[in-house]
Amino acid sequence: MSRDYFDFDAPDDATIRRERAKARELRKSRWWQQKTSSGKCYFCGRKTAFKNLTMDHLVPLGRGGLSTKDNLVPCCKDCNNKKKSMLPLEWEEYMETMRKGDS
């Protein structure tokens, strides 16, 4: 029986703590320095000061994401606060409704 993409067991607190610790270590790495050197938010594309960039999990930890290089992106605090625990598809849908609201 195949599992639906959204059908997963929520990670336990210990797993989330472990993944947050991995993210903190990656934040200290040369890889993260290079990733944030452009000062560009992954989501909105705006340039921002390095100190205003945050690390975001594309697939949030609470929804089964991991602290791996392919799941971590730099983003501005504004986008990170708005995205919360949305999956990439949910974020795209949210942004589309925002664009329609602006027109």
PDB file of N, CA, C and O in Angstrom, residues 9-70:
ATOM      1  N   ASP A   9       4.063  10.032  10.056  1.00  0.00           N
ATOM      2  CA  ASP A   9       4.046  10.150  11.504  1.00  0.00           C
ATOM      3  C   ASP A   9       4.838  11.387  11.887  1.00  0.00           C
ATOM      4  O   ASP A   9       5.980  11.562  11.449  1.00  0.00           O
ATOM      5  N   ALA A  10       4.245  12.251  12.666  1.00  0.00           N
ATOM      6  CA  ALA A  10       4.932  13.463  13.114  1.00  0.00           C
ATOM      7  C   ALA A  10       6.167  13.054  13.918  1.00  0.00           C
ATOM      8  O   ALA A  10       6.115  12.116  14.709  1.00  0.00           O
ATOM      9  N   PRO A  11       7.281  13.738  13.687  1.00  0.00           N
ATOM     10  CA  PRO A  11       8.496  13.396  14.423  1.00  0.00           C
ATOM     11  C   PRO A  11       8.339  13.681  15.917  1.00  0.00           C
ATOM     12  O   PRO A  11       7.613  14.594  16.311  1.00  0.00           O
ATOM     13  N   ASP A  12       9.019  12.899  16.728  1.00  0.00           N
ATOM     14  CA  ASP A  12       8.959  13.126  18.172  1.00  0.00           C
ATOM     15  C   ASP A  12       9.893  14.262  18.572  1.00  0.00           C
ATOM     16  O   ASP A  12      10.706  14.737  17.769  1.00  0.00           O
ATOM     17  N   ASP A  13       9.762  14.710  19.798  1.00  0.00           N
ATOM     18  CA  ASP A  13      10.551  15.848  20.291  1.00  0.00           C
ATOM     19  C   ASP A  13      12.048  15.599  20.207  1.00  0.00           C
ATOM     20  O   ASP A  13      12.817  16.504  19.875  1.00  0.00           O
ATOM     21  N   ALA A  14      12.478  14.386  20.488  1.00  0.00           N
ATOM     22  CA  ALA A  14      13.910  14.059  20.446  1.00  0.00           C
ATOM     23  C   ALA A  14      14.452  14.199  19.026  1.00  0.00           C
ATOM     24  O   ALA A  14      15.552  14.717  18.820  1.00  0.00           O
ATOM     25  N   THR A  15      13.681  13.766  18.043  1.00  0.00           N
ATOM     26  CA  THR A  15      14.096  13.888  16.644  1.00  0.00           C
ATOM     27  C   THR A  15      14.196  15.353  16.252  1.00  0.00           C
ATOM     28  O   THR A  15      15.168  15.767  15.612  1.00  0.00           O
ATOM     29  N   ILE A  16      13.221  16.149  16.638  1.00  0.00           N
ATOM     30  CA  ILE A  16      13.245  17.574  16.307  1.00  0.00           C
ATOM     31  C   ILE A  16      14.440  18.250  16.975  1.00  0.00           C
ATOM     32  O   ILE A  16      15.139  19.044  16.339  1.00  0.00           O
ATOM     33  N   ARG A  17      14.726  17.938  18.232  1.00  0.00           N
ATOM     34  CA  ARG A  17      15.900  18.507  18.916  1.00  0.00           C
ATOM     35  C   ARG A  17      17.193  18.135  18.189  1.00  0.00           C
ATOM     36  O   ARG A  17      18.079  18.969  17.999  1.00  0.00           O
ATOM     37  N   ARG A  18      17.292  16.883  17.775  1.00  0.00           N
ATOM     38  CA  ARG A  18      18.487  16.410  17.066  1.00  0.00           C
ATOM     39  C   ARG A  18      18.657  17.161  15.741  1.00  0.00           C
ATOM     40  O   ARG A  18      19.758  17.600  15.390  1.00  0.00           O
ATOM     41  N   GLU A  19      17.566  17.343  15.014  1.00  0.00           N
ATOM     42  CA  GLU A  19      17.628  18.041  13.725  1.00  0.00           C
ATOM     43  C   GLU A  19      17.947  19.530  13.911  1.00  0.00           C
ATOM     44  O   GLU A  19      18.671  20.119  13.105  1.00  0.00           O
ATOM     45  N   ARG A  20      17.437  20.141  14.958  1.00  0.00           N
ATOM     46  CA  ARG A  20      17.770  21.550  15.242  1.00  0.00           C
ATOM     47  C   ARG A  20      19.253  21.690  15.567  1.00  0.00           C
ATOM     48  O   ARG A  20      19.888  22.670  15.168  1.00  0.00           O
ATOM     49  N   ALA A  21      19.806  20.731  16.286  1.00  0.00           N
ATOM     50  CA  ALA A  21      21.238  20.759  16.610  1.00  0.00           C
ATOM     51  C   ALA A  21      22.069  20.638  15.333  1.00  0.00           C
ATOM     52  O   ALA A  21      23.072  21.338  15.169  1.00  0.00           O
ATOM     53  N   LYS A  22      21.637  19.790  14.408  1.00  0.00           N
ATOM     54  CA  LYS A  22      22.336  19.659  13.116  1.00  0.00           C
ATOM     55  C   LYS A  22      22.293  20.988  12.366  1.00  0.00           C
ATOM     56  O   LYS A  22      23.282  21.414  11.775  1.00  0.00           O
ATOM     57  N   ALA A  23      21.130  21.647  12.388  1.00  0.00           N
ATOM     58  CA  ALA A  23      20.984  22.931  11.694  1.00  0.00           C
ATOM     59  C   ALA A  23      21.907  23.982  12.305  1.00  0.00           C
ATOM     60  O   ALA A  23      22.533  24.766  11.584  1.00  0.00           O
ATOM     61  N   ARG A  24      22.006  24.005  13.638  1.00  0.00           N
ATOM     62  CA  ARG A  24      22.914  24.966  14.297  1.00  0.00           C
ATOM     63  C   ARG A  24      24.354  24.731  13.869  1.00  0.00           C
ATOM     64  O   ARG A  24      25.094  25.685  13.629  1.00  0.00           O
ATOM     65  N   GLU A  25      24.751  23.479  13.754  1.00  0.00           N
ATOM     66  CA  GLU A  25      26.113  23.168  13.307  1.00  0.00           C
ATOM     67  C   GLU A  25      26.320  23.602  11.859  1.00  0.00           C
ATOM     68  O   GLU A  25      27.359  24.167  11.519  1.00  0.00           O
ATOM     69  N   LEU A  26      25.359  23.333  11.007  1.00  0.00           N
ATOM     70  CA  LEU A  26      25.477  23.749   9.608  1.00  0.00           C
ATOM     71  C   LEU A  26      25.539  25.270   9.480  1.00  0.00           C
ATOM     72  O   LEU A  26      26.207  25.796   8.591  1.00  0.00           O
ATOM     73  N   ARG A  27      24.859  25.981  10.367  1.00  0.00           N
ATOM     74  CA  ARG A  27      24.864  27.446  10.333  1.00  0.00           C
ATOM     75  C   ARG A  27      26.278  27.992  10.568  1.00  0.00           C
ATOM     76  O   ARG A  27      26.607  29.081  10.117  1.00  0.00           O
ATOM     77  N   LYS A  28      27.119  27.245  11.232  1.00  0.00           N
ATOM     78  CA  LYS A  28      28.498  27.671  11.502  1.00  0.00           C
ATOM     79  C   LYS A  28      29.449  27.311  10.364  1.00  0.00           C
ATOM     80  O   LYS A  28      30.607  27.719  10.378  1.00  0.00           O
ATOM     81  N   SER A  29      28.971  26.566   9.399  1.00  0.00           N
ATOM     82  CA  SER A  29      29.851  26.007   8.367  1.00  0.00           C
ATOM     83  C   SER A  29      30.158  26.973   7.227  1.00  0.00           C
ATOM     84  O   SER A  29      29.430  27.943   6.985  1.00  0.00           O
ATOM     85  N   ARG A  30      31.226  26.661   6.534  1.00  0.00           N
ATOM     86  CA  ARG A  30      31.610  27.418   5.338  1.00  0.00           C
ATOM     87  C   ARG A  30      30.503  27.315   4.284  1.00  0.00           C
ATOM     88  O   ARG A  30      30.226  28.269   3.563  1.00  0.00           O
ATOM     89  N   TRP A  31      29.866  26.161   4.193  1.00  0.00           N
ATOM     90  CA  TRP A  31      28.773  25.963   3.244  1.00  0.00           C
ATOM     91  C   TRP A  31      27.677  27.011   3.462  1.00  0.00           C
ATOM     92  O   TRP A  31      27.196  27.621   2.513  1.00  0.00           O
ATOM     93  N   TRP A  32      27.293  27.236   4.723  1.00  0.00           N
ATOM     94  CA  TRP A  32      26.240  28.214   5.008  1.00  0.00           C
ATOM     95  C   TRP A  32      26.714  29.630   4.709  1.00  0.00           C
ATOM     96  O   TRP A  32      25.955  30.452   4.192  1.00  0.00           O
ATOM     97  N   GLN A  33      27.970  29.921   4.997  1.00  0.00           N
ATOM     98  CA  GLN A  33      28.514  31.249   4.686  1.00  0.00           C
ATOM     99  C   GLN A  33      28.416  31.519   3.192  1.00  0.00           C
ATOM    100  O   GLN A  33      28.037  32.610   2.770  1.00  0.00           O
ATOM    101  N   GLN A  34      28.755  30.532   2.384  1.00  0.00           N
ATOM    102  CA  GLN A  34      28.667  30.699   0.935  1.00  0.00           C
ATOM    103  C   GLN A  34      27.209  30.816   0.490  1.00  0.00           C
ATOM    104  O   GLN A  34      26.877  31.605  -0.393  1.00  0.00           O
ATOM    105  N   LYS A  35      26.349  30.047   1.112  1.00  0.00           N
ATOM    106  CA  LYS A  35      24.926  30.049   0.757  1.00  0.00           C
ATOM    107  C   LYS A  35      24.283  31.416   1.035  1.00  0.00           C
ATOM    108  O   LYS A  35      23.373  31.832   0.330  1.00  0.00           O
ATOM    109  N   THR A  36      24.759  32.102   2.063  1.00  0.00           N
ATOM    110  CA  THR A  36      24.163  33.380   2.454  1.00  0.00           C
ATOM    111  C   THR A  36      24.943  34.595   1.951  1.00  0.00           C
ATOM    112  O   THR A  36      24.512  35.722   2.164  1.00  0.00           O
ATOM    113  N   SER A  37      26.060  34.353   1.279  1.00  0.00           N
ATOM    114  CA  SER A  37      26.921  35.476   0.876  1.00  0.00           C
ATOM    115  C   SER A  37      26.237  36.450  -0.074  1.00  0.00           C
ATOM    116  O   SER A  37      26.566  37.634  -0.085  1.00  0.00           O
ATOM    117  N   SER A  38      25.276  35.988  -0.836  1.00  0.00           N
ATOM    118  CA  SER A  38      24.579  36.883  -1.767  1.00  0.00           C
ATOM    119  C   SER A  38      23.613  37.806  -1.020  1.00  0.00           C
ATOM    120  O   SER A  38      23.201  38.831  -1.554  1.00  0.00           O
ATOM    121  N   GLY A  39      23.228  37.418   0.189  1.00  0.00           N
ATOM    122  CA  GLY A  39      22.272  38.218   0.950  1.00  0.00           C
ATOM    123  C   GLY A  39      20.868  38.147   0.394  1.00  0.00           C
ATOM    124  O   GLY A  39      20.008  38.962   0.716  1.00  0.00           O
ATOM    125  N   LYS A  40      20.601  37.142  -0.425  1.00  0.00           N
ATOM    126  CA  LYS A  40      19.323  37.046  -1.127  1.00  0.00           C
ATOM    127  C   LYS A  40      18.399  36.031  -0.454  1.00  0.00           C
ATOM    128  O   LYS A  40      18.792  34.918  -0.143  1.00  0.00           O
ATOM    129  N   CYS A  41      17.140  36.436  -0.260  1.00  0.00           N
ATOM    130  CA  CYS A  41      16.121  35.555   0.299  1.00  0.00           C
ATOM    131  C   CYS A  41      15.706  34.526  -0.762  1.00  0.00           C
ATOM    132  O   CYS A  41      15.400  34.892  -1.898  1.00  0.00           O
ATOM    133  N   TYR A  42      15.689  33.284  -0.388  1.00  0.00           N
ATOM    134  CA  TYR A  42      15.302  32.203  -1.293  1.00  0.00           C
ATOM    135  C   TYR A  42      13.873  32.386  -1.802  1.00  0.00           C
ATOM    136  O   TYR A  42      13.575  32.067  -2.939  1.00  0.00           O
ATOM    137  N   PHE A  43      12.987  32.887  -0.958  1.00  0.00           N
ATOM    138  CA  PHE A  43      11.572  32.957  -1.305  1.00  0.00           C
ATOM    139  C   PHE A  43      11.182  34.214  -2.066  1.00  0.00           C
ATOM    140  O   PHE A  43      10.514  34.129  -3.086  1.00  0.00           O
ATOM    141  N   CYS A  44      11.551  35.379  -1.580  1.00  0.00           N
ATOM    142  CA  CYS A  44      11.099  36.624  -2.232  1.00  0.00           C
ATOM    143  C   CYS A  44      12.164  37.238  -3.136  1.00  0.00           C
ATOM    144  O   CYS A  44      11.863  38.118  -3.926  1.00  0.00           O
ATOM    145  N   GLY A  45      13.410  36.781  -2.988  1.00  0.00           N
ATOM    146  CA  GLY A  45      14.485  37.280  -3.836  1.00  0.00           C
ATOM    147  C   GLY A  45      15.066  38.618  -3.421  1.00  0.00           C
ATOM    148  O   GLY A  45      15.997  39.117  -4.050  1.00  0.00           O
ATOM    149  N   ARG A  46      14.518  39.215  -2.356  1.00  0.00           N
ATOM    150  CA  ARG A  46      15.036  40.511  -1.901  1.00  0.00           C
ATOM    151  C   ARG A  46      16.417  40.353  -1.277  1.00  0.00           C
ATOM    152  O   ARG A  46      16.702  39.353  -0.629  1.00  0.00           O
ATOM    153  N   LYS A  47      17.238  41.362  -1.502  1.00  0.00           N
ATOM    154  CA  LYS A  47      18.555  41.413  -0.857  1.00  0.00           C
ATOM    155  C   LYS A  47      18.359  41.950   0.547  1.00  0.00           C
ATOM    156  O   LYS A  47      17.580  42.861   0.769  1.00  0.00           O
ATOM    157  N   THR A  48      19.065  41.358   1.485  1.00  0.00           N
ATOM    158  CA  THR A  48      18.978  41.782   2.870  1.00  0.00           C
ATOM    159  C   THR A  48      20.340  41.606   3.526  1.00  0.00           C
ATOM    160  O   THR A  48      21.186  40.874   3.020  1.00  0.00           O
ATOM    161  N   ALA A  49      20.554  42.290   4.612  1.00  0.00           N
ATOM    162  CA  ALA A  49      21.816  42.159   5.328  1.00  0.00           C
ATOM    163  C   ALA A  49      21.972  40.728   5.833  1.00  0.00           C
ATOM    164  O   ALA A  49      20.993  40.075   6.204  1.00  0.00           O
ATOM    165  N   PHE A  50      23.200  40.255   5.856  1.00  0.00           N
ATOM    166  CA  PHE A  50      23.497  38.900   6.309  1.00  0.00           C
ATOM    167  C   PHE A  50      22.850  38.605   7.662  1.00  0.00           C
ATOM    168  O   PHE A  50      22.259  37.542   7.854  1.00  0.00           O
ATOM    169  N   LYS A  51      22.942  39.568   8.572  1.00  0.00           N
ATOM    170  CA  LYS A  51      22.400  39.347   9.921  1.00  0.00           C
ATOM    171  C   LYS A  51      20.883  39.200   9.930  1.00  0.00           C
ATOM    172  O   LYS A  51      20.301  38.707  10.886  1.00  0.00           O
ATOM    173  N   ASN A  52      20.214  39.624   8.846  1.00  0.00           N
ATOM    174  CA  ASN A  52      18.758  39.514   8.757  1.00  0.00           C
ATOM    175  C   ASN A  52      18.289  38.275   7.997  1.00  0.00           C
ATOM    176  O   ASN A  52      17.095  38.098   7.790  1.00  0.00           O
ATOM    177  N   LEU A  53      19.242  37.439   7.568  1.00  0.00           N
ATOM    178  CA  LEU A  53      18.868  36.187   6.917  1.00  0.00           C
ATOM    179  C   LEU A  53      18.721  35.100   7.977  1.00  0.00           C
ATOM    180  O   LEU A  53      19.507  35.030   8.920  1.00  0.00           O
ATOM    181  N   THR A  54      17.713  34.280   7.814  1.00  0.00           N
ATOM    182  CA  THR A  54      17.502  33.157   8.716  1.00  0.00           C
ATOM    183  C   THR A  54      17.630  31.863   7.924  1.00  0.00           C
ATOM    184  O   THR A  54      17.607  31.868   6.696  1.00  0.00           O
ATOM    185  N   MET A  55      17.755  30.773   8.633  1.00  0.00           N
ATOM    186  CA  MET A  55      17.817  29.458   8.006  1.00  0.00           C
ATOM    187  C   MET A  55      16.406  28.874   8.043  1.00  0.00           C
ATOM    188  O   MET A  55      15.790  28.820   9.096  1.00  0.00           O
ATOM    189  N   ASP A  56      15.919  28.456   6.883  1.00  0.00           N
ATOM    190  CA  ASP A  56      14.590  27.875   6.827  1.00  0.00           C
ATOM    191  C   ASP A  56      14.672  26.461   6.267  1.00  0.00           C
ATOM    192  O   ASP A  56      15.442  26.187   5.348  1.00  0.00           O
ATOM    193  N   HIS A  57      13.868  25.583   6.834  1.00  0.00           N
ATOM    194  CA  HIS A  57      13.724  24.225   6.321  1.00  0.00           C
ATOM    195  C   HIS A  57      12.602  24.254   5.280  1.00  0.00           C
ATOM    196  O   HIS A  57      11.472  24.627   5.612  1.00  0.00           O
ATOM    197  N   LEU A  58      12.911  23.890   4.037  1.00  0.00           N
ATOM    198  CA  LEU A  58      11.870  23.865   3.003  1.00  0.00           C
ATOM    199  C   LEU A  58      10.721  22.964   3.452  1.00  0.00           C
ATOM    200  O   LEU A  58       9.569  23.350   3.398  1.00  0.00           O
ATOM    201  N   VAL A  59      11.063  21.756   3.865  1.00  0.00           N
ATOM    202  CA  VAL A  59      10.073  20.881   4.507  1.00  0.00           C
ATOM    203  C   VAL A  59      10.334  21.020   5.999  1.00  0.00           C
ATOM    204  O   VAL A  59      11.384  20.617   6.492  1.00  0.00           O
ATOM    205  N   PRO A  60       9.427  21.640   6.734  1.00  0.00           N
ATOM    206  CA  PRO A  60       9.652  21.917   8.152  1.00  0.00           C
ATOM    207  C   PRO A  60       9.896  20.649   8.979  1.00  0.00           C
ATOM    208  O   PRO A  60       9.399  19.574   8.655  1.00  0.00           O
ATOM    209  N   LEU A  61      10.672  20.818  10.040  1.00  0.00           N
ATOM    210  CA  LEU A  61      10.977  19.693  10.921  1.00  0.00           C
ATOM    211  C   LEU A  61       9.711  19.032  11.448  1.00  0.00           C
ATOM    212  O   LEU A  61       9.616  17.804  11.504  1.00  0.00           O
ATOM    213  N   GLY A  62       8.740  19.826  11.834  1.00  0.00           N
ATOM    214  CA  GLY A  62       7.502  19.304  12.378  1.00  0.00           C
ATOM    215  C   GLY A  62       6.660  18.531  11.384  1.00  0.00           C
ATOM    216  O   GLY A  62       5.712  17.850  11.742  1.00  0.00           O
ATOM    217  N   ARG A  63       7.048  18.639  10.105  1.00  0.00           N
ATOM    218  CA  ARG A  63       6.306  17.932   9.060  1.00  0.00           C
ATOM    219  C   ARG A  63       7.174  16.882   8.396  1.00  0.00           C
ATOM    220  O   ARG A  63       6.909  16.445   7.285  1.00  0.00           O
ATOM    221  N   GLY A  64       8.246  16.499   9.100  1.00  0.00           N
ATOM    222  CA  GLY A  64       9.075  15.394   8.623  1.00  0.00           C
ATOM    223  C   GLY A  64      10.342  15.797   7.906  1.00  0.00           C
ATOM    224  O   GLY A  64      11.090  14.934   7.445  1.00  0.00           O
ATOM    225  N   GLY A  65      10.625  17.092   7.794  1.00  0.00           N
ATOM    226  CA  GLY A  65      11.841  17.545   7.135  1.00  0.00           C
ATOM    227  C   GLY A  65      13.072  17.262   7.970  1.00  0.00           C
ATOM    228  O   GLY A  65      12.986  17.009   9.178  1.00  0.00           O
ATOM    229  N   LEU A  66      14.226  17.310   7.329  1.00  0.00           N
ATOM    230  CA  LEU A  66      15.498  17.066   8.002  1.00  0.00           C
ATOM    231  C   LEU A  66      16.424  18.265   7.815  1.00  0.00           C
ATOM    232  O   LEU A  66      16.223  19.084   6.920  1.00  0.00           O
ATOM    233  N   SER A  67      17.435  18.339   8.642  1.00  0.00           N
ATOM    234  CA  SER A  67      18.435  19.407   8.531  1.00  0.00           C
ATOM    235  C   SER A  67      19.551  18.938   7.604  1.00  0.00           C
ATOM    236  O   SER A  67      20.645  18.611   8.031  1.00  0.00           O
ATOM    237  N   THR A  68      19.234  18.901   6.318  1.00  0.00           N
ATOM    238  CA  THR A  68      20.189  18.518   5.292  1.00  0.00           C
ATOM    239  C   THR A  68      20.395  19.698   4.352  1.00  0.00           C
ATOM    240  O   THR A  68      19.522  20.569   4.243  1.00  0.00           O
ATOM    241  N   LYS A  69      21.516  19.710   3.677  1.00  0.00           N
ATOM    242  CA  LYS A  69      21.841  20.844   2.812  1.00  0.00           C
ATOM    243  C   LYS A  69      20.800  21.084   1.725  1.00  0.00           C
ATOM    244  O   LYS A  69      20.567  22.217   1.337  1.00  0.00           O
ATOM    245  N   ASP A  70      20.157  20.038   1.265  1.00  0.00           N
ATOM    246  CA  ASP A  70      19.146  20.230   0.213  1.00  0.00           C
ATOM    247  C   ASP A  70      17.792  20.668   0.775  1.00  0.00           C
ATOM    248  O   ASP A  70      16.882  20.979   0.008  1.00  0.00           O
TER     249      ASP A  70
END
